[in-house]
Amino acid sequence: MAAGEGAEEEVRVLQTLRGKICQAKNLVPYSGPNKMRDCFCTINLDQEEVYRTQVVEKSLSPFFGEEFYFEIPRIFQCLSFYVYDKNVLQRDLRIGKVAIKKEDLSLYSGKENWFMLQPVDSNSEVQGKVHLELKLNELITDNGSVCQQLVVQLKECHGLPLINGQNCDPYATVSVVGPSRNDQKKTKVKKKTSNPQFNETFYFEVTRSSSYTKKSQFQVEEEDIEKLEVRVDLWNNGNLVQDLFLGEIRIPVKVLGSDSFQAWYLLQPRENGNKSTKIDDHGSLRLNICYAEDHVLPSEYYVSLRDLLLKSSDVEPISASAAYILAEVCRDKFDAILPLVRVLLHHHTLVQFVTAVAELELKDTQEANTIFRGNSLTTRCLDEMMKIVGKHYLKVTLKPILDEICENPKPCEIDPLKLREGDNVEVHKENLRCYVDKVFKTVVQSSISCPTLMCDVFCSLRRLAAERFPNDPHVQYSAVSSFVFLRFFAVAVVSPHTFHLRPHHPDAQTSRTLTLISKAIQTLGSWGSLSKSKLSSFKETFMCEFFKMFQEEEYVEAVKKFLDEVSSSESKEPNIMSEPVHLKEGEMYKRAQGRTRIGKKNFKKRWFCLTSRELTYHKQQDKEAIYAIPVKNILAVEKLEESAFNKKNMFQVIHVEKPLYVQANNCVEASEWIEALCRVSRCNQKRLNVYHPSAFLNGNWLCCKATSEHSVGCTPCTAGVPAEIQLEIDGDRETERIYSLFAINMTKLQKMEEACGSIAVYQGPRKEPDDYSNFKIEDSVATFQTLQQIISVVEELNEHHDRYRKKRSCNAKYGSEENPIVGKIS
């Protein structure tokens, strides 16, 4: 490959975390008569909370059922899940935690596991790193004897935790401790910072010769140096309350030579912090965790693999293509399908590939009424495509009605076995009918907003179905309804949080209501593809009775009209942008634009909302906007240096007026807001090339000291060149993921290669209990050629990654800021 040797320096390390907080069980009950708890769960990167579930009331085995997915924007040591008991009057009580070191996350990837809850001990809740320089000097005393002096310079700390959402007031104690000695000194307190600069030096006498007669507070012989250690403890100054322990490091004096020893150390829990406790007393938590770390090489390294994937739709048969083989060898189809769909979407070849695999699937479909009902490569590709391409479509179509149902739910239970005493089933039926009608009418009137790409795929599926079953006039409709109703709208109704239509999994009663609505929408959606609806086909008698409330022909015609419109072969301009698309919202702090009475600017909590047209903030969620910035006026969106206001997770929206300074609640939220704002404004013509990474305070810019508020920025902007904003896909990253999957499954690729040879020699695969006997090999010669290409490309990329890892390990010396020393040094 012609890529330059220096290209490794451009490698991007990107981290993602996805999974599900399922449920807790056997939590410790209250000691009083009311033993139930109101519980919620959080996800923390070290000590920084980045996600919180809703509160589940009155339960010792709460079901959360909340899925999560986010980019991890910083280095971390430990991923923790805390279970809390909600307390209205006092601070929420931490019941227990699951803490997993970063290097152990791969042990649990891809499957649900029960984890025992550990006790929460303040002495073990640590994060951050310390920069130290130590040296042993020999000094000659007044009487001519020699003693050793230890010099400890505490330079700085990085990444200390937030305390109650704010930067801490850290200080450190530096000690030399031994069997009969504890000599301690203390730094100054640094106010409101997670990255304190101490730059303080401390001197300790370590040894004196036994001939030295003057009595002092210690007597240490030369050989006793083996028992001494330097200990640095970090604390948060509590002022009126007790100081809070932030972490410690311990370094034996014996490791120090005559040269100065300078290094970064990760803060560790206090050695006696985790006292033994019966783990069974705290209950357990069921989690599904998938952590991925991608080392994305420069784009030119992926040309061969990318080309191999993109020509998949032209390979005959499609089962011999690289994309199809990827899905065959991966045990977890989600791992393979998601990056594959994104790559094909990014390069505008998804429709052709889906058409080809759908045609292959239809060859094996014997009954028209089972069309596209299985969990196949076709259906998985369509599922992921609709989630990516259709998310704005869902928000425009379903979010208003789902908000109404979830925020002011009416009782809708119609199952006689689940009704409670006093329930009026007729009222419930009417409530449910009203909801179903609203959702149904919203869906069937939404075709104009359906993304063109989805319409193109539906059109192709409809044509293939009609060709496969020419004597069935309804199959062309069921081919489309099996996706748009059953696998898109119905799934979004029953799990709105999964599609980011609601922030959390709904409570039990609302979830039941959404399930009933979803069942009704599935059935109504399938009516347009049936010659005659058969109410007797319902599994539940009560649903059969309920559907007698609907006039069948009216719904059949509405469904057919909608399916005709979303699968039309005529190209249409999507009208999705005619109304502003809701992109993101949430509560954050912003710096006041004006001045307070005493002349100082302050920070206020506001509700922010970003649409495709403007960024607004409001006093509260449902109030009128106080301030609006049109998207077209955004010139840049960048991080803000912590030193500007001594606050973490800040960013700035630079527009035609003064910059808007905003503080997010955590690093993940800040990263997501910056990405969303950059994406929606990236095509603006007047975007800035340079900006000020700090603020204009007291007559000058803190970053470059320029005295004019309107001076040109001093730092290049990071957002990059204008790009298409409809799909936020990193093509190189997705190709890197596919390479990783092929590399992990190299043994299967080689066995598949053997199977192709076996077919050529023995006219069929050998009947051995091996993985390759399950592979679909239609054309052994074509499949063999593709496999050789895949293996060759993967081996070539392996070499590039190995070279990068070697270079990285040389650069990241143990003890550097990038690779700090962990644990007690011996």
JSON list of N, CA and C in Angstrom, two decimals, residues 764-815:
[
{"chain": "A", "resi": 764, "resn": "GLY", "atom": "N", "xyz": [-19.59, -31.85, -2.61]},
{"chain": "A", "resi": 764, "resn": "GLY", "atom": "CA", "xyz": [-20.44, -31.56, -1.46]},
{"chain": "A", "resi": 764, "resn": "GLY", "atom": "C", "xyz": [-19.61, -31.48, -0.21]},
{"chain": "A", "resi": 765, "resn": "PRO", "atom": "N", "xyz": [-20.06, -30.72, 0.78]},
{"chain": "A", "resi": 765, "resn": "PRO", "atom": "CA", "xyz": [-19.27, -30.59, 2.02]},
{"chain": "A", "resi": 765, "resn": "PRO", "atom": "C", "xyz": [-19.19, -31.91, 2.76]},
{"chain": "A", "resi": 766, "resn": "ARG", "atom": "N", "xyz": [-18.03, -32.17, 3.36]},
{"chain": "A", "resi": 766, "resn": "ARG", "atom": "CA", "xyz": [-17.88, -33.37, 4.17]},
{"chain": "A", "resi": 766, "resn": "ARG", "atom": "C", "xyz": [-18.82, -33.31, 5.37]},
{"chain": "A", "resi": 767, "resn": "LYS", "atom": "N", "xyz": [-19.42, -34.41, 5.69]},
{"chain": "A", "resi": 767, "resn": "LYS", "atom": "CA", "xyz": [-20.38, -34.44, 6.79]},
{"chain": "A", "resi": 767, "resn": "LYS", "atom": "C", "xyz": [-19.65, -34.59, 8.12]},
{"chain": "A", "resi": 768, "resn": "GLU", "atom": "N", "xyz": [-19.08, -33.52, 8.56]},
{"chain": "A", "resi": 768, "resn": "GLU", "atom": "CA", "xyz": [-18.40, -33.50, 9.85]},
{"chain": "A", "resi": 768, "resn": "GLU", "atom": "C", "xyz": [-19.06, -32.46, 10.74]},
{"chain": "A", "resi": 769, "resn": "PRO", "atom": "N", "xyz": [-19.06, -32.71, 12.05]},
{"chain": "A", "resi": 769, "resn": "PRO", "atom": "CA", "xyz": [-19.69, -31.75, 12.97]},
{"chain": "A", "resi": 769, "resn": "PRO", "atom": "C", "xyz": [-18.81, -30.51, 13.11]},
{"chain": "A", "resi": 770, "resn": "ASP", "atom": "N", "xyz": [-18.73, -29.72, 12.04]},
{"chain": "A", "resi": 770, "resn": "ASP", "atom": "CA", "xyz": [-17.86, -28.55, 12.07]},
{"chain": "A", "resi": 770, "resn": "ASP", "atom": "C", "xyz": [-18.67, -27.32, 11.68]},
{"chain": "A", "resi": 771, "resn": "ASP", "atom": "N", "xyz": [-18.13, -26.12, 11.98]},
{"chain": "A", "resi": 771, "resn": "ASP", "atom": "CA", "xyz": [-18.86, -24.88, 11.72]},
{"chain": "A", "resi": 771, "resn": "ASP", "atom": "C", "xyz": [-19.22, -24.74, 10.24]},
{"chain": "A", "resi": 772, "resn": "TYR", "atom": "N", "xyz": [-18.29, -25.12, 9.35]},
{"chain": "A", "resi": 772, "resn": "TYR", "atom": "CA", "xyz": [-18.52, -24.80, 7.95]},
{"chain": "A", "resi": 772, "resn": "TYR", "atom": "C", "xyz": [-19.64, -25.61, 7.31]},
{"chain": "A", "resi": 773, "resn": "SER", "atom": "N", "xyz": [-20.11, -26.68, 7.96]},
{"chain": "A", "resi": 773, "resn": "SER", "atom": "CA", "xyz": [-21.20, -27.47, 7.39]},
{"chain": "A", "resi": 773, "resn": "SER", "atom": "C", "xyz": [-22.50, -26.67, 7.35]},
{"chain": "A", "resi": 774, "resn": "ASN", "atom": "N", "xyz": [-22.57, -25.56, 8.12]},
{"chain": "A", "resi": 774, "resn": "ASN", "atom": "CA", "xyz": [-23.78, -24.73, 8.15]},
{"chain": "A", "resi": 774, "resn": "ASN", "atom": "C", "xyz": [-23.69, -23.54, 7.20]},
{"chain": "A", "resi": 775, "resn": "PHE", "atom": "N", "xyz": [-22.54, -23.31, 6.59]},
{"chain": "A", "resi": 775, "resn": "PHE", "atom": "CA", "xyz": [-22.39, -22.17, 5.71]},
{"chain": "A", "resi": 775, "resn": "PHE", "atom": "C", "xyz": [-23.21, -22.38, 4.43]},
{"chain": "A", "resi": 776, "resn": "LYS", "atom": "N", "xyz": [-23.76, -21.28, 3.91]},
{"chain": "A", "resi": 776, "resn": "LYS", "atom": "CA", "xyz": [-24.50, -21.35, 2.65]},
{"chain": "A", "resi": 776, "resn": "LYS", "atom": "C", "xyz": [-23.50, -21.10, 1.51]},
{"chain": "A", "resi": 777, "resn": "ILE", "atom": "N", "xyz": [-23.16, -22.12, 0.76]},
{"chain": "A", "resi": 777, "resn": "ILE", "atom": "CA", "xyz": [-22.21, -22.00, -0.33]},
{"chain": "A", "resi": 777, "resn": "ILE", "atom": "C", "xyz": [-22.91, -22.44, -1.61]},
{"chain": "A", "resi": 778, "resn": "GLU", "atom": "N", "xyz": [-23.35, -21.47, -2.41]},
{"chain": "A", "resi": 778, "resn": "GLU", "atom": "CA", "xyz": [-24.02, -21.78, -3.68]},
{"chain": "A", "resi": 778, "resn": "GLU", "atom": "C", "xyz": [-23.01, -22.04, -4.78]},
{"chain": "A", "resi": 779, "resn": "ASP", "atom": "N", "xyz": [-22.00, -21.20, -4.84]},
{"chain": "A", "resi": 779, "resn": "ASP", "atom": "CA", "xyz": [-20.98, -21.30, -5.88]},
{"chain": "A", "resi": 779, "resn": "ASP", "atom": "C", "xyz": [-19.63, -21.39, -5.20]},
{"chain": "A", "resi": 780, "resn": "SER", "atom": "N", "xyz": [-19.05, -22.58, -5.14]},
{"chain": "A", "resi": 780, "resn": "SER", "atom": "CA", "xyz": [-17.82, -22.77, -4.37]},
{"chain": "A", "resi": 780, "resn": "SER", "atom": "C", "xyz": [-16.64, -22.01, -4.97]},
{"chain": "A", "resi": 781, "resn": "VAL", "atom": "N", "xyz": [-16.60, -21.88, -6.30]},
{"chain": "A", "resi": 781, "resn": "VAL", "atom": "CA", "xyz": [-15.47, -21.19, -6.94]},
{"chain": "A", "resi": 781, "resn": "VAL", "atom": "C", "xyz": [-15.52, -19.69, -6.63]},
{"chain": "A", "resi": 782, "resn": "ALA", "atom": "N", "xyz": [-16.69, -19.08, -6.82]},
{"chain": "A", "resi": 782, "resn": "ALA", "atom": "CA", "xyz": [-16.82, -17.63, -6.56]},
{"chain": "A", "resi": 782, "resn": "ALA", "atom": "C", "xyz": [-16.61, -17.33, -5.08]},
{"chain": "A", "resi": 783, "resn": "THR", "atom": "N", "xyz": [-17.16, -18.19, -4.20]},
{"chain": "A", "resi": 783, "resn": "THR", "atom": "CA", "xyz": [-17.01, -17.97, -2.76]},
{"chain": "A", "resi": 783, "resn": "THR", "atom": "C", "xyz": [-15.54, -18.11, -2.35]},
{"chain": "A", "resi": 784, "resn": "PHE", "atom": "N", "xyz": [-14.86, -19.10, -2.92]},
{"chain": "A", "resi": 784, "resn": "PHE", "atom": "CA", "xyz": [-13.44, -19.33, -2.62]},
{"chain": "A", "resi": 784, "resn": "PHE", "atom": "C", "xyz": [-12.62, -18.10, -3.01]},
{"chain": "A", "resi": 785, "resn": "GLN", "atom": "N", "xyz": [-12.90, -17.51, -4.17]},
{"chain": "A", "resi": 785, "resn": "GLN", "atom": "CA", "xyz": [-12.16, -16.32, -4.62]},
{"chain": "A", "resi": 785, "resn": "GLN", "atom": "C", "xyz": [-12.37, -15.14, -3.67]},
{"chain": "A", "resi": 786, "resn": "THR", "atom": "N", "xyz": [-13.62, -14.95, -3.25]},
{"chain": "A", "resi": 786, "resn": "THR", "atom": "CA", "xyz": [-13.90, -13.85, -2.33]},
{"chain": "A", "resi": 786, "resn": "THR", "atom": "C", "xyz": [-13.21, -14.06, -0.99]},
{"chain": "A", "resi": 787, "resn": "LEU", "atom": "N", "xyz": [-13.25, -15.30, -0.49]},
{"chain": "A", "resi": 787, "resn": "LEU", "atom": "CA", "xyz": [-12.60, -15.60, 0.79]},
{"chain": "A", "resi": 787, "resn": "LEU", "atom": "C", "xyz": [-11.10, -15.34, 0.71]},
{"chain": "A", "resi": 788, "resn": "GLN", "atom": "N", "xyz": [-10.47, -15.70, -0.39]},
{"chain": "A", "resi": 788, "resn": "GLN", "atom": "CA", "xyz": [-9.04, -15.42, -0.55]},
{"chain": "A", "resi": 788, "resn": "GLN", "atom": "C", "xyz": [-8.76, -13.92, -0.48]},
{"chain": "A", "resi": 789, "resn": "GLN", "atom": "N", "xyz": [-9.63, -13.14, -1.12]},
{"chain": "A", "resi": 789, "resn": "GLN", "atom": "CA", "xyz": [-9.47, -11.68, -1.10]},
{"chain": "A", "resi": 789, "resn": "GLN", "atom": "C", "xyz": [-9.65, -11.13, 0.31]},
{"chain": "A", "resi": 790, "resn": "ILE", "atom": "N", "xyz": [-10.67, -11.63, 1.02]},
{"chain": "A", "resi": 790, "resn": "ILE", "atom": "CA", "xyz": [-10.92, -11.16, 2.39]},
{"chain": "A", "resi": 790, "resn": "ILE", "atom": "C", "xyz": [-9.72, -11.46, 3.28]},
{"chain": "A", "resi": 791, "resn": "ILE", "atom": "N", "xyz": [-9.25, -12.70, 3.23]},
{"chain": "A", "resi": 791, "resn": "ILE", "atom": "CA", "xyz": [-8.13, -13.12, 4.08]},
{"chain": "A", "resi": 791, "resn": "ILE", "atom": "C", "xyz": [-6.88, -12.29, 3.78]},
{"chain": "A", "resi": 792, "resn": "SER", "atom": "N", "xyz": [-6.63, -12.04, 2.48]},
{"chain": "A", "resi": 792, "resn": "SER", "atom": "CA", "xyz": [-5.46, -11.24, 2.09]},
{"chain": "A", "resi": 792, "resn": "SER", "atom": "C", "xyz": [-5.57, -9.81, 2.63]},
{"chain": "A", "resi": 793, "resn": "VAL", "atom": "N", "xyz": [-6.76, -9.21, 2.49]},
{"chain": "A", "resi": 793, "resn": "VAL", "atom": "CA", "xyz": [-6.97, -7.83, 2.96]},
{"chain": "A", "resi": 793, "resn": "VAL", "atom": "C", "xyz": [-6.82, -7.75, 4.48]},
{"chain": "A", "resi": 794, "resn": "VAL", "atom": "N", "xyz": [-7.38, -8.73, 5.19]},
{"chain": "A", "resi": 794, "resn": "VAL", "atom": "CA", "xyz": [-7.31, -8.74, 6.65]},
{"chain": "A", "resi": 794, "resn": "VAL", "atom": "C", "xyz": [-5.86, -8.89, 7.11]},
{"chain": "A", "resi": 795, "resn": "GLU", "atom": "N", "xyz": [-5.11, -9.76, 6.47]},
{"chain": "A", "resi": 795, "resn": "GLU", "atom": "CA", "xyz": [-3.70, -9.94, 6.85]},
{"chain": "A", "resi": 795, "resn": "GLU", "atom": "C", "xyz": [-2.89, -8.67, 6.63]},
{"chain": "A", "resi": 796, "resn": "GLU", "atom": "N", "xyz": [-3.20, -7.97, 5.55]},
{"chain": "A", "resi": 796, "resn": "GLU", "atom": "CA", "xyz": [-2.51, -6.70, 5.27]},
{"chain": "A", "resi": 796, "resn": "GLU", "atom": "C", "xyz": [-2.85, -5.66, 6.33]},
{"chain": "A", "resi": 797, "resn": "LEU", "atom": "N", "xyz": [-4.12, -5.57, 6.70]},
{"chain": "A", "resi": 797, "resn": "LEU", "atom": "CA", "xyz": [-4.52, -4.62, 7.75]},
{"chain": "A", "resi": 797, "resn": "LEU", "atom": "C", "xyz": [-3.94, -5.02, 9.10]},
{"chain": "A", "resi": 798, "resn": "ASN", "atom": "N", "xyz": [-3.81, -6.33, 9.34]},
{"chain": "A", "resi": 798, "resn": "ASN", "atom": "CA", "xyz": [-3.17, -6.79, 10.59]},
{"chain": "A", "resi": 798, "resn": "ASN", "atom": "C", "xyz": [-1.76, -6.21, 10.72]},
{"chain": "A", "resi": 799, "resn": "GLU", "atom": "N", "xyz": [-1.03, -6.20, 9.61]},
{"chain": "A", "resi": 799, "resn": "GLU", "atom": "CA", "xyz": [0.34, -5.67, 9.64]},
{"chain": "A", "resi": 799, "resn": "GLU", "atom": "C", "xyz": [0.34, -4.19, 10.00]},
{"chain": "A", "resi": 800, "resn": "HIS", "atom": "N", "xyz": [-0.58, -3.43, 9.41]},
{"chain": "A", "resi": 800, "resn": "HIS", "atom": "CA", "xyz": [-0.65, -2.00, 9.72]},
{"chain": "A", "resi": 800, "resn": "HIS", "atom": "C", "xyz": [-1.00, -1.76, 11.19]},
{"chain": "A", "resi": 801, "resn": "HIS", "atom": "N", "xyz": [-1.93, -2.56, 11.71]},
{"chain": "A", "resi": 801, "resn": "HIS", "atom": "CA", "xyz": [-2.31, -2.41, 13.12]},
{"chain": "A", "resi": 801, "resn": "HIS", "atom": "C", "xyz": [-1.16, -2.82, 14.05]},
{"chain": "A", "resi": 802, "resn": "ASP", "atom": "N", "xyz": [-0.44, -3.86, 13.69]},
{"chain": "A", "resi": 802, "resn": "ASP", "atom": "CA", "xyz": [0.70, -4.28, 14.51]},
{"chain": "A", "resi": 802, "resn": "ASP", "atom": "C", "xyz": [1.76, -3.18, 14.55]},
{"chain": "A", "resi": 803, "resn": "ARG", "atom": "N", "xyz": [2.01, -2.57, 13.40]},
{"chain": "A", "resi": 803, "resn": "ARG", "atom": "CA", "xyz": [3.00, -1.49, 13.36]},
{"chain": "A", "resi": 803, "resn": "ARG", "atom": "C", "xyz": [2.55, -0.30, 14.20]},
{"chain": "A", "resi": 804, "resn": "TYR", "atom": "N", "xyz": [1.26, -0.01, 14.13]},
{"chain": "A", "resi": 804, "resn": "TYR", "atom": "CA", "xyz": [0.72, 1.09, 14.95]},
{"chain": "A", "resi": 804, "resn": "TYR", "atom": "C", "xyz": [0.85, 0.77, 16.44]},
{"chain": "A", "resi": 805, "resn": "ARG", "atom": "N", "xyz": [0.52, -0.48, 16.83]},
{"chain": "A", "resi": 805, "resn": "ARG", "atom": "CA", "xyz": [0.60, -0.85, 18.25]},
{"chain": "A", "resi": 805, "resn": "ARG", "atom": "C", "xyz": [2.03, -0.76, 18.78]},
{"chain": "A", "resi": 806, "resn": "LYS", "atom": "N", "xyz": [2.99, -1.20, 17.96]},
{"chain": "A", "resi": 806, "resn": "LYS", "atom": "CA", "xyz": [4.40, -1.11, 18.38]},
{"chain": "A", "resi": 806, "resn": "LYS", "atom": "C", "xyz": [4.82, 0.33, 18.56]},
{"chain": "A", "resi": 807, "resn": "LYS", "atom": "N", "xyz": [4.44, 1.17, 17.61]},
{"chain": "A", "resi": 807, "resn": "LYS", "atom": "CA", "xyz": [4.79, 2.59, 17.70]},
{"chain": "A", "resi": 807, "resn": "LYS", "atom": "C", "xyz": [4.13, 3.24, 18.91]},
{"chain": "A", "resi": 808, "resn": "ARG", "atom": "N", "xyz": [2.87, 2.83, 19.15]},
{"chain": "A", "resi": 808, "resn": "ARG", "atom": "CA", "xyz": [2.14, 3.39, 20.28]},
{"chain": "A", "resi": 808, "resn": "ARG", "atom": "C", "xyz": [2.77, 2.98, 21.61]},
{"chain": "A", "resi": 809, "resn": "SER", "atom": "N", "xyz": [3.16, 1.70, 21.69]},
{"chain": "A", "resi": 809, "resn": "SER", "atom": "CA", "xyz": [3.75, 1.22, 22.94]},
{"chain": "A", "resi": 809, "resn": "SER", "atom": "C", "xyz": [5.08, 1.89, 23.21]},
{"chain": "A", "resi": 810, "resn": "CYS", "atom": "N", "xyz": [5.82, 2.22, 22.13]},
{"chain": "A", "resi": 810, "resn": "CYS", "atom": "CA", "xyz": [7.10, 2.94, 22.32]},
{"chain": "A", "resi": 810, "resn": "CYS", "atom": "C", "xyz": [6.85, 4.36, 22.80]},
{"chain": "A", "resi": 811, "resn": "ASN", "atom": "N", "xyz": [5.83, 5.00, 22.22]},
{"chain": "A", "resi": 811, "resn": "ASN", "atom": "CA", "xyz": [5.55, 6.40, 22.56]},
{"chain": "A", "resi": 811, "resn": "ASN", "atom": "C", "xyz": [4.93, 6.53, 23.95]},
{"chain": "A", "resi": 812, "resn": "ALA", "atom": "N", "xyz": [4.02, 5.59, 24.26]},
{"chain": "A", "resi": 812, "resn": "ALA", "atom": "CA", "xyz": [3.31, 5.67, 25.54]},
{"chain": "A", "resi": 812, "resn": "ALA", "atom": "C", "xyz": [4.11, 4.94, 26.62]},
{"chain": "A", "resi": 813, "resn": "LYS", "atom": "N", "xyz": [5.21, 5.52, 27.00]},
{"chain": "A", "resi": 813, "resn": "LYS", "atom": "CA", "xyz": [6.07, 4.94, 28.02]},
{"chain": "A", "resi": 813, "resn": "LYS", "atom": "C", "xyz": [5.29, 4.78, 29.32]},
{"chain": "A", "resi": 814, "resn": "TYR", "atom": "N", "xyz": [5.51, 3.65, 30.01]},
{"chain": "A", "resi": 814, "resn": "TYR", "atom": "CA", "xyz": [4.82, 3.42, 31.27]},
{"chain": "A", "resi": 814, "resn": "TYR", "atom": "C", "xyz": [5.21, 4.51, 32.26]},
{"chain": "A", "resi": 815, "resn": "GLY", "atom": "N", "xyz": [4.22, 5.21, 32.75]},
{"chain": "A", "resi": 815, "resn": "GLY", "atom": "CA", "xyz": [4.47, 6.35, 33.63]},
{"chain": "A", "resi": 815, "resn": "GLY", "atom": "C", "xyz": [4.23, 7.67, 32.94]}
]
